[in-house]
C-alpha positions as a printed Julia matrix, in Angstrom:
201×3 Matrix{Float64}:
 138.52  100.66  85.6
 135.5    98.56  85.82
 132.36  101.1   84.06
 130.32   98.17  84.49
 128.58   99.84  87.6
 126.93  102.87  85.2
 126.27  100.35  81.67
 123.32  100.88  80.5
 121.64   97.71  78.86
 119.17   97.66  76.04
 115.93   95.51  76.46
 114.12   96.64  72.71
 114.22   99.61  70.49
 111.89  101.42  68.57
 112.82  103.14  64.74
 111.26  106.57  64.93
 112.35  108.17  62.03
 114.75  107.08  59.5
 116.12  110.19  57.21
 118.4   110.93  53.55
 121.5   109.72  56.11
 119.5   111.05  60.11
 118.41  107.2   61.69
 116.11  108.47  65.19
 115.15  105.57  67.33
 114.1   105.13  71.09
 115.15  102.37  73.21
 114.04  101.08  76.31
 117.0   100.63  78.91
 117.89   98.77  81.9
 119.67  101.45  84.47
 122.54   99.98  86.45
 119.82  100.28  90.08
 117.79   97.44  87.84
 115.13  100.14  87.11
 113.6   101.15  83.62
 114.18  104.08  81.76
 114.0   105.53  77.4
 116.63  106.83  75.74
 115.83  108.85  72.89
 118.77  108.37  69.61
 120.08  109.53  66.36
 122.2   107.4   64.73
 124.99  108.89  62.57
 127.12  107.35  59.22
 129.74  109.37  61.63
 132.83  112.26  59.84
 136.01  113.66  60.0
 137.49  117.38  60.43
 140.26  118.6   58.23
 143.07  121.35  59.99
 144.74  122.17  56.46
 148.2   124.8   57.41
 148.77  126.33  54.33
 152.46  128.26  55.01
 152.41  131.18  53.62
 155.33  133.99  52.42
 157.31  135.55  55.35
 157.69  130.83  56.63
 154.2   131.49  58.47
 151.22  129.12  59.37
 147.75  130.08  58.21
 144.92  127.27  58.22
 141.75  127.33  56.04
 138.32  127.69  57.11
 134.87  128.05  55.62
 131.67  130.19  56.66
 128.51  128.44  55.92
 124.81  128.98  56.81
 123.74  126.59  58.75
 119.6   125.74  58.52
 119.25  124.33  62.51
 120.48  127.6   64.03
 120.26  129.77  61.63
 123.79  131.71  61.05
 127.15  131.94  59.6
 129.38  129.28  61.34
 133.37  129.62  61.03
 134.5   126.7   60.94
 136.98  124.14  59.34
 136.66  121.87  56.03
 134.31  118.54  56.9
 132.04  116.13  56.12
 130.43  112.17  56.13
 131.75  109.29  55.55
 130.08  107.59  52.35
 129.55  103.82  53.17
 132.54  101.63  53.56
 135.29  104.61  53.07
 138.86  104.76  54.0
 138.7   108.04  56.97
 141.79  109.17  55.15
 140.52  109.42  51.75
 137.31  110.43  53.28
 139.4   113.59  55.02
 141.41  113.94  51.36
 137.97  114.29  49.53
 136.47  117.05  51.04
 139.16  118.75  51.39
 138.95  118.72  47.45
 135.72  119.13  47.55
 135.36  121.75  49.54
 138.45  123.71  49.5
 139.83  123.15  45.89
 143.3   121.8   47.98
 145.42  118.76  47.73
 147.87  117.91  50.58
 150.9   115.9   50.35
 151.19  114.66  53.66
 148.34  113.77  56.09
 148.21  113.19  60.36
 145.16  111.96  62.45
 145.16  113.98  65.51
 142.38  111.13  67.7
 138.51  111.87  67.86
 135.88  113.6   68.96
 132.13  112.47  70.31
 130.18  116.46  69.35
 127.14  115.1   71.09
 127.16  112.21  73.28
 123.79  112.07  74.9
 121.46  112.24  72.25
 123.84  110.83  69.03
 126.66  108.18  67.44
 128.11  111.26  65.73
 131.78  110.85  65.74
 133.85  113.18  63.83
 137.69  111.98  62.58
 140.67  115.29  63.47
 142.82  115.1   60.45
 146.02  117.71  60.01
 146.71  117.95  56.25
 150.19  120.19  55.04
 152.05  120.85  51.31
 149.15  122.04  50.39
 148.62  122.88  47.04
 145.49  124.57  44.86
 142.99  123.8   42.85
 139.44  124.01  41.69
 136.0   123.0   44.21
 134.0   120.3   43.83
 131.15  120.95  46.24
 127.59  118.67  46.36
 124.67  119.95  44.15
 123.05  122.2   47.0
 126.41  123.74  49.08
 127.11  127.43  49.1
 130.91  127.83  51.46
 133.72  131.08  51.52
 136.77  129.27  51.42
 139.47  131.86  53.4
 142.89  131.63  55.86
 143.37  132.8   59.22
 146.56  133.07  61.83
 146.25  130.61  64.9
 146.62  133.83  66.55
 143.34  134.42  64.11
 141.22  131.46  64.85
 141.64  131.23  68.56
 140.77  135.09  69.51
 137.94  134.12  67.43
 137.03  130.69  69.9
 136.66  133.28  72.91
 135.13  135.87  71.96
 132.34  134.11  70.66
 132.66  133.64  66.87
 133.39  130.62  66.76
 131.08  128.56  68.32
 131.41  125.51  66.51
 132.09  122.3   68.36
 134.09  120.82  66.79
 136.11  123.97  65.16
 137.16  124.65  69.26
 138.2   121.28  70.0
 140.25  121.93  66.59
 142.07  124.7   67.51
 142.48  122.97  70.96
 145.42  120.5   68.89
 146.16  123.12  66.28
 147.13  125.06  70.27
 149.11  122.22  71.28
 150.75  120.96  68.23
 151.72  124.48  67.03
 153.82  124.07  70.76
 154.87  121.42  70.71
 153.24  119.76  73.22
 151.71  117.67  71.04
 153.63  115.55  68.58
 151.69  114.65  65.19
 152.52  111.18  62.99
 152.85  112.64  59.62
 152.34  110.72  56.39
 151.73  111.05  52.14
 148.62  111.52  50.99
 146.54  108.1   50.93
 146.13  106.45  46.62
 142.36  105.08  46.82
 142.57  102.0   45.79
 140.98  101.74  41.48
 138.91   99.33  40.81
 140.01   97.34  37.77
């Protein structure tokens, strides 16, 4: 489809704030009808989210989740493990790193589900969605100043929490949709082994 009649053209750009990892701008744009407007937005490095699948003793599936206080909203949120990309970092290696650091788990198999854009009106942020299975537990490697609880839940519990408002985090709601469709067989994942980091020297 031809979408050129919807596209805005950047005319100028002004830096507003440069923080530790967020970068804010105000641009002047040319609108499709020839008028002009301003657009304020945040440049974000991108992130990954992991849906870790853990087999229970009865052969059923449980998912690994986290509870973490999120300062901007002033609440403890239930979320899937996630974290931002380092500069130049491979997406799967980032997912493997974040899963280990936050939960202590490593996974023998991985599958990329897709990508989501959580706040398209004011941020460039994207979140790459990964599934992980064949989990082995180990020691967490939390960042300095990072505090979170790790726990497991059944897919039924997860969906109930999405419905009743216990979970309001957008990326986790999206992951629950993916999980529901994967477990039903409606959406198929392409599983492959864990990636091995390339070591210098």
